[in-house]
mmCIF file of C-alpha atoms in Angstrom:
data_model
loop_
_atom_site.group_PDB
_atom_site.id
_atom_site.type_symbol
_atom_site.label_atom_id
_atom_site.label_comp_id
_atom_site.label_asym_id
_atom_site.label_seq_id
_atom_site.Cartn_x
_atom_site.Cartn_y
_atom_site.Cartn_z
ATOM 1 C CA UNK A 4 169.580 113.841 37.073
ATOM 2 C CA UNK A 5 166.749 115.026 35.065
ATOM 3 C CA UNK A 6 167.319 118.422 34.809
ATOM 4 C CA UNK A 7 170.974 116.894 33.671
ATOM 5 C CA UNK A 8 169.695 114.759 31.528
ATOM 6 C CA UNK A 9 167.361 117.602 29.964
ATOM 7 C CA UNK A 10 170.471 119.634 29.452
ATOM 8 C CA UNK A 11 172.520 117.555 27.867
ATOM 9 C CA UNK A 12 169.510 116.804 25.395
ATOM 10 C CA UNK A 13 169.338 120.499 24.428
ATOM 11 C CA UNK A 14 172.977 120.724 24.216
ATOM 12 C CA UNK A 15 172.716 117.315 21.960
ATOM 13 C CA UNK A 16 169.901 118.919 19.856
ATOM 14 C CA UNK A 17 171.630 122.436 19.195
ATOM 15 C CA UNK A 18 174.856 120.721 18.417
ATOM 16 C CA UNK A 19 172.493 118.497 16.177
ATOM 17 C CA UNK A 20 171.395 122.287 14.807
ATOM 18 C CA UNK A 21 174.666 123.528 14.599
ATOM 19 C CA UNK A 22 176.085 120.632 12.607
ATOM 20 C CA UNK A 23 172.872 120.833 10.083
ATOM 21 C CA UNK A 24 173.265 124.353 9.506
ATOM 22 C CA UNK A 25 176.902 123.934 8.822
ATOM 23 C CA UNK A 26 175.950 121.412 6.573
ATOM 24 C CA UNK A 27 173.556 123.539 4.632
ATOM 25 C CA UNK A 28 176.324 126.461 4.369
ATOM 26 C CA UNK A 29 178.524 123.611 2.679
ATOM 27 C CA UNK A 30 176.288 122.668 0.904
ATOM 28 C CA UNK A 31 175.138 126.029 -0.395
ATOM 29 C CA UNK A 32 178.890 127.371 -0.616
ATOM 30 C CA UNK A 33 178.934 124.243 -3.396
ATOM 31 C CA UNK A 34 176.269 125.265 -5.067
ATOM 32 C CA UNK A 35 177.576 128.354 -5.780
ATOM 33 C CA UNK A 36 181.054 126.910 -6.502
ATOM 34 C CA UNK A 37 178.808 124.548 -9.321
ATOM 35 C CA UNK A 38 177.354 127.613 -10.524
ATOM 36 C CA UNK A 39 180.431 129.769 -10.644
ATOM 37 C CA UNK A 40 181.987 127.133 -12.642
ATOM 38 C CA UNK A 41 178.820 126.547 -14.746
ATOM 39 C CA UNK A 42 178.930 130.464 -15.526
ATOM 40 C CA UNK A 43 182.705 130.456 -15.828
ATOM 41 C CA UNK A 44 182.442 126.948 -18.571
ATOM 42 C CA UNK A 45 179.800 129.016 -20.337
ATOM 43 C CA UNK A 46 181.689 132.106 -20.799
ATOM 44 C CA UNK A 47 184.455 130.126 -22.059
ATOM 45 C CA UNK A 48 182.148 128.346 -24.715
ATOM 46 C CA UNK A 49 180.780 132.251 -25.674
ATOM 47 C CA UNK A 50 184.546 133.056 -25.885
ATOM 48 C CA UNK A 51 185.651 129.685 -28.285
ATOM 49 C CA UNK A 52 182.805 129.980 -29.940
ATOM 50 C CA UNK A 53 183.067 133.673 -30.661
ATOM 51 C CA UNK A 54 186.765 133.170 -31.727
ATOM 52 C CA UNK A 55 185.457 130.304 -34.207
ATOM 53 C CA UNK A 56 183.114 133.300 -35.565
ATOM 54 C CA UNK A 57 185.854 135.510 -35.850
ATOM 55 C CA UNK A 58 188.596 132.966 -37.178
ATOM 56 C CA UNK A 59 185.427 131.689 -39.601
ATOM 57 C CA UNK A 60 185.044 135.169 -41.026
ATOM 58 C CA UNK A 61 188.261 135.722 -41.627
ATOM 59 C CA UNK A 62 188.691 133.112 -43.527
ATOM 60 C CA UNK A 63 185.551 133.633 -45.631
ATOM 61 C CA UNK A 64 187.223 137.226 -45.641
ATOM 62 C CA UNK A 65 190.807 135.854 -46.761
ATOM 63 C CA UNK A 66 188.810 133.110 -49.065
ATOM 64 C CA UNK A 67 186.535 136.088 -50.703
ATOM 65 C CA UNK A 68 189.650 138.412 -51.339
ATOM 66 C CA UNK A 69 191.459 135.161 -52.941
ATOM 67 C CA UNK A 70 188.695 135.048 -55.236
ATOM 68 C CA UNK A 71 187.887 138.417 -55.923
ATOM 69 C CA UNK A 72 192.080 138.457 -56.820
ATOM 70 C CA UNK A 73 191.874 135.021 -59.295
ATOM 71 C CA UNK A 74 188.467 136.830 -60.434
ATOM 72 C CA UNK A 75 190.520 140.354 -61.603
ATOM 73 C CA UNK A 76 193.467 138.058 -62.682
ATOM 74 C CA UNK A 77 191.736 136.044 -64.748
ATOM 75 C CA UNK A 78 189.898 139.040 -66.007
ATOM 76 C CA UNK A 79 192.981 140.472 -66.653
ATOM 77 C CA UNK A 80 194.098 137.486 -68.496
ATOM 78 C CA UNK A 81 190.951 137.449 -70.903
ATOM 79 C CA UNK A 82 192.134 141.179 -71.778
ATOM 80 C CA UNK A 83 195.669 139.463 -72.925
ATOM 81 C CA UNK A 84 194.150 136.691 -75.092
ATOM 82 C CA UNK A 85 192.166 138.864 -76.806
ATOM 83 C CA UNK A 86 194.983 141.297 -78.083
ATOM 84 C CA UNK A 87 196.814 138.205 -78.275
ATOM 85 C CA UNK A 88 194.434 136.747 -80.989
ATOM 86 C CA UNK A 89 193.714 140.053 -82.545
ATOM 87 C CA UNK A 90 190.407 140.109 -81.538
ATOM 88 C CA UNK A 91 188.295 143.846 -82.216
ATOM 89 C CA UNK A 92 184.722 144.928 -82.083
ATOM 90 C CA UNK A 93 183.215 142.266 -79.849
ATOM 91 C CA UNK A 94 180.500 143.235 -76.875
ATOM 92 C CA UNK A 95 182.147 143.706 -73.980
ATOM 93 C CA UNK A 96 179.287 143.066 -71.996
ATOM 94 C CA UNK A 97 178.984 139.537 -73.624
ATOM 95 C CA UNK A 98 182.892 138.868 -73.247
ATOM 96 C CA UNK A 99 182.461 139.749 -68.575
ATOM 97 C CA UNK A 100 179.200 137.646 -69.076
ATOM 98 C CA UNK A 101 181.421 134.754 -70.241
ATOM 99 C CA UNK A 102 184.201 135.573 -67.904
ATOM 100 C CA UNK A 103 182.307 135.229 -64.993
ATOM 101 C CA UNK A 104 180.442 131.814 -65.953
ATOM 102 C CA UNK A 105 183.792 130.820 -67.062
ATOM 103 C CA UNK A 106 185.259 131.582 -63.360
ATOM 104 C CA UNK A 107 181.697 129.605 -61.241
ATOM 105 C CA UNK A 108 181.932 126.662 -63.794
ATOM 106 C CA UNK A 109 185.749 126.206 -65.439
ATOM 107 C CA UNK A 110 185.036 122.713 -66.149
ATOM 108 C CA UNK A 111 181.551 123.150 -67.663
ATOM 109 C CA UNK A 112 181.931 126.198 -69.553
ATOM 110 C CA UNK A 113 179.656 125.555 -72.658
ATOM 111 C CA UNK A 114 178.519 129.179 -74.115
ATOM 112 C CA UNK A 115 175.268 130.406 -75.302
ATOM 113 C CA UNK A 116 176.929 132.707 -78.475
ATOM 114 C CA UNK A 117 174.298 134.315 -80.825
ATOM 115 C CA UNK A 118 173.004 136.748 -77.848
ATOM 116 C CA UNK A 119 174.295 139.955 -80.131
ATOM 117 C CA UNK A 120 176.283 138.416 -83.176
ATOM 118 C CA UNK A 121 177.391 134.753 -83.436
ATOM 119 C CA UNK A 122 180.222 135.555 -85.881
ATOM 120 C CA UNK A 123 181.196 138.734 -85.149
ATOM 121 C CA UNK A 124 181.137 138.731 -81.314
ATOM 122 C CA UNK A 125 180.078 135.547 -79.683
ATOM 123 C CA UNK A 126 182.230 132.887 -80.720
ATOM 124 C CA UNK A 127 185.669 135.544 -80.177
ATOM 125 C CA UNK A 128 184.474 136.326 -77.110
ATOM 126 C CA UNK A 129 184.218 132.489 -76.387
ATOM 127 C CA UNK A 130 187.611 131.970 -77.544
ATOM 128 C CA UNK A 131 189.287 134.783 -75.605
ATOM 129 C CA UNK A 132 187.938 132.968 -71.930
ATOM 130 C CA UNK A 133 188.417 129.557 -73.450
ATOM 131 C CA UNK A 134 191.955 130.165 -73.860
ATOM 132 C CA UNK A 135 192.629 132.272 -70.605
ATOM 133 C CA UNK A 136 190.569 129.146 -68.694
ATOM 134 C CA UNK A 137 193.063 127.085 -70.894
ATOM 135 C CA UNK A 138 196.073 129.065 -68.768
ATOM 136 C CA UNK A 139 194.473 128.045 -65.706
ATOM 137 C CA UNK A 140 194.301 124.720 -66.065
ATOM 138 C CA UNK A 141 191.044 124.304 -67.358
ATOM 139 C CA UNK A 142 189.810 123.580 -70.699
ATOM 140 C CA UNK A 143 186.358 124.940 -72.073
ATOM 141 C CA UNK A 144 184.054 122.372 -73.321
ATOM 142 C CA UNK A 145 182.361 124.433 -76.334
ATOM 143 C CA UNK A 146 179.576 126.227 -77.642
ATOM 144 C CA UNK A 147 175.657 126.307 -78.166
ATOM 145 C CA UNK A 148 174.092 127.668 -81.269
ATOM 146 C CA UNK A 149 170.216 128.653 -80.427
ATOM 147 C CA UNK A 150 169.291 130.701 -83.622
ATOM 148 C CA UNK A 151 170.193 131.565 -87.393
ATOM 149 C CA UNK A 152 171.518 129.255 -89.976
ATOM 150 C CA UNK A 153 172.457 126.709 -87.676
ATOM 151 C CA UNK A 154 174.453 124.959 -91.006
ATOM 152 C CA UNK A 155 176.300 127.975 -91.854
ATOM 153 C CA UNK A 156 176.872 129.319 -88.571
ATOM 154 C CA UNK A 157 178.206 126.036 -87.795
ATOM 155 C CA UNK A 158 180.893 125.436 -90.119
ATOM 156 C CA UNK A 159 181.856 129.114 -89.584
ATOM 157 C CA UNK A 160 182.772 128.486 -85.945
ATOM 158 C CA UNK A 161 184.622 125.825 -86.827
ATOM 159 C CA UNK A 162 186.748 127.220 -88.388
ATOM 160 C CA UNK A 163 187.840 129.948 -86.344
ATOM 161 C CA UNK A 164 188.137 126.729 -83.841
ATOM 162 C CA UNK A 165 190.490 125.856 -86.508
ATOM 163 C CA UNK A 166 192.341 129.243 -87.137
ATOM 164 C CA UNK A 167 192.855 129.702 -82.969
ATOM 165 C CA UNK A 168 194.576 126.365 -83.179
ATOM 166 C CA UNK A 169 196.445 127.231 -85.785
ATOM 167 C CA UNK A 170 197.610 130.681 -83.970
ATOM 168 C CA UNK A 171 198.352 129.109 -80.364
ATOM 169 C CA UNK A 172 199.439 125.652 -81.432
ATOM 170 C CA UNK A 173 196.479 124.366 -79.143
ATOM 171 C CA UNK A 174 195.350 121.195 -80.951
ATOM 172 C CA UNK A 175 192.038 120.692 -78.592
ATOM 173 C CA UNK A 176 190.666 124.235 -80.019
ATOM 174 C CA UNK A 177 189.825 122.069 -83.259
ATOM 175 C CA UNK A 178 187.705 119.345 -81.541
ATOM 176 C CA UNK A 179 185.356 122.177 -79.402
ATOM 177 C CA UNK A 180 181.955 121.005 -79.259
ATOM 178 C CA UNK A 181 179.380 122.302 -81.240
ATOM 179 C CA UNK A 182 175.845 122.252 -79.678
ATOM 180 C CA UNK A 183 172.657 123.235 -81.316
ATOM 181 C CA UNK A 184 169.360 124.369 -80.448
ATOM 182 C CA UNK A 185 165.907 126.184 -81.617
ATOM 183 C CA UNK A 186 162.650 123.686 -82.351
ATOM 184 C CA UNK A 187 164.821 121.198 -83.755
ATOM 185 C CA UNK A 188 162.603 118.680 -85.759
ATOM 186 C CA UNK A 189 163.031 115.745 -87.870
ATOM 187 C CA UNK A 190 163.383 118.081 -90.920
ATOM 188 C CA UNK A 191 165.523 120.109 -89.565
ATOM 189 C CA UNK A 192 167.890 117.260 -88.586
ATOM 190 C CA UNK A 193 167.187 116.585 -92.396
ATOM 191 C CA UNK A 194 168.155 119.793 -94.114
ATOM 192 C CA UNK A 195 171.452 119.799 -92.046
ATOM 193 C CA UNK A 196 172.690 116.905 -93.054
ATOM 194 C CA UNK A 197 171.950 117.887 -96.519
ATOM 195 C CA UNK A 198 173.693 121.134 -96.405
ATOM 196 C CA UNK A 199 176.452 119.640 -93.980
ATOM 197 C CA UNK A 200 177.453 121.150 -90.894
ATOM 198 C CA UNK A 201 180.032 121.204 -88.065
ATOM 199 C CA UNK A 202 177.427 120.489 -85.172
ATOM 200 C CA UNK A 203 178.382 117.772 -82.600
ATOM 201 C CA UNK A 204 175.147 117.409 -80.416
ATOM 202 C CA UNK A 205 171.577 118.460 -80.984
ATOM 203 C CA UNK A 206 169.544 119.768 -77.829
ATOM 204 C CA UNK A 207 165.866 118.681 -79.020
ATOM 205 C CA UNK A 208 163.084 119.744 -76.408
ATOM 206 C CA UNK A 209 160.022 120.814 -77.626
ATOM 207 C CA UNK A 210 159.146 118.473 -80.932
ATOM 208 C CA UNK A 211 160.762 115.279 -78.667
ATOM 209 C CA UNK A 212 157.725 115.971 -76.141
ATOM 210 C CA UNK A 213 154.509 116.875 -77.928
ATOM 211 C CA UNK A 214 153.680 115.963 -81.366
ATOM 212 C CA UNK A 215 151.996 118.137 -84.215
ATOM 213 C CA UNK A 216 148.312 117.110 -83.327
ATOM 214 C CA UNK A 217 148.893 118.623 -80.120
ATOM 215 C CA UNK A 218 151.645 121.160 -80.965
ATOM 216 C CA UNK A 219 153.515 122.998 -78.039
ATOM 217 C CA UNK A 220 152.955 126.990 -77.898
ATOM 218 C CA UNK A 221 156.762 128.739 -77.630
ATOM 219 C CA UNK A 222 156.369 131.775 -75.124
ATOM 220 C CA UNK A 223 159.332 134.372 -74.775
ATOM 221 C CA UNK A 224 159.741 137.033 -72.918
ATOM 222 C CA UNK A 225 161.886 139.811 -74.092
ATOM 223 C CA UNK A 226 163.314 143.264 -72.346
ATOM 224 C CA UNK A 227 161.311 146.196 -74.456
ATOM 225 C CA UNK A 228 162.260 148.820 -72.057
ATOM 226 C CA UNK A 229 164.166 149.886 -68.968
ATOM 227 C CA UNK A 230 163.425 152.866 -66.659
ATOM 228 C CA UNK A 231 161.219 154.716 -69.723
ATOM 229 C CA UNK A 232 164.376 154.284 -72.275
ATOM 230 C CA UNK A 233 163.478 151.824 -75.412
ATOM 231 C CA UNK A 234 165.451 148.372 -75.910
ATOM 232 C CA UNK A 235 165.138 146.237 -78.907
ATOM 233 C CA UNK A 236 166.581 143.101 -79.441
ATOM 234 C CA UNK A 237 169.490 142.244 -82.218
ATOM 235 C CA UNK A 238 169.806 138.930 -83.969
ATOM 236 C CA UNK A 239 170.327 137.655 -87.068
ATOM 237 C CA UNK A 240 167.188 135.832 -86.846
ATOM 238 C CA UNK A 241 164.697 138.505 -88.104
ATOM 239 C CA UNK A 242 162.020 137.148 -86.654
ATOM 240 C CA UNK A 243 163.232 137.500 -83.554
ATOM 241 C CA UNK A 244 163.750 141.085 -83.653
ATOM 242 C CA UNK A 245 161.025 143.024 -81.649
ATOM 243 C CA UNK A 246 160.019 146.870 -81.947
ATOM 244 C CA UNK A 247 162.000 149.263 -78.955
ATOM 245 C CA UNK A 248 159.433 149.678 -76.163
#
């Protein structure tokens, strides 16, 4: 009965065995389901997310082409206004400067025009984007005056403001804002009011801030030569105009 008894112990303990190695193969075989579906979640995530990427750049891709398209159409426009208003002679480099402010900001487009020639080049230029902006649905807010004879230069702008109404039937050409700039001071302020002008708004800086015990020091830098060839700057401001290199 012992030796029976003994038997059926061992036979008890390897089926004991038997079943806990079984166990551990299930529960191994699950583990490795768990991490086959793990790796198989995972490469699904590096395949959505990849076609997010791709999907993402094509739309930056599609949105960039878009813009490089309005870009050359509005370009294009520009080129149309200014035949249109019989405008010759202006900088070309000054007219794509506009254009492309124009295009970043078409509801704040305010331009700086006395970089080459106020009269002559600036404010046509202005008018040429303000008008092809206009065709867009946007319309330009004005223009800032930063040197010369602010009084003069002024009322001279005005009325080509005037004149490009008059050619394009565009009534809001008239009422353009005028900004000016350039160490405005209480005499200054002064003086223009006794020569009378067409300015709208007054950008004061430096004699708002400091006061003439303890005047402010104007620093500018200016471009007197690129890659050994001589520059000088142009404006009607002679002051302003520095020897090439």
């Amino acid at each position: 009965q012992q030796e029976q008894q003994e038997q059926l112990r061992k036979q008890q303990e390897q089926e004991q065995e038997q079943l806990r190695k079984q166990q551990e193969q299930q529960e191994q075989l699950r583990k490795q389901q768990e991490q086959e579906q793990e790796q198989l979640r995972k490469q699904q995530e590096q395949q959505e997310q990849q076609q997010e990427e791709q999907q993402e750049q094509q739309e930056q891709q599609e949105q960039q082409e878009q813009q490089e398209e309005e870009q050359e159409d509005f370009k294009a426009e520009i080129l149309r206004c200014k035949n249109e208003l019989n405008i010759h002679g202006t900088h070309i480099g000054e007219l794509m400067a506009f254009a492309h402010y124009a295009a970043s900001f078409p509801s704040k487009f305010l331009a700086l025009v006395d970089t080459y020639d106020t009269i002559a080049s600036g404010v046509p230029n202005f008018l040429c984007v303000s008008l092809a902006l206009y065709r867009f649905g946007y319309k330009a807010i004005g223009i800032r005056l930063d040197s010369g004879d602010l009084a003069y230069l002024s009322k001279a702008t005005r009325r080509l403001f005037i004149t490009t109404a008059q050619k394009t039937n565009l009534e809001f050409f008239t009422s353009l804002t005028i900004v000016a700039s350039n160490d405005i001071s209480e005499e200054t302020l002064v003086s223009l009011n006794q020569q009378g002008h067409e300015i709208n708004c007054f950008g004061i800086g430096t004699n708002l801030v400091t006061c003439k015990t303890q005047p402010a020091m104007g620093c500018v830098f200016k471009l007197v030569e690129i890659e050994n060839s001589p520059r000088i700057k142009l404006s009607e401001d002679v002051i302003k105009v520095h020897l090439p290199g």
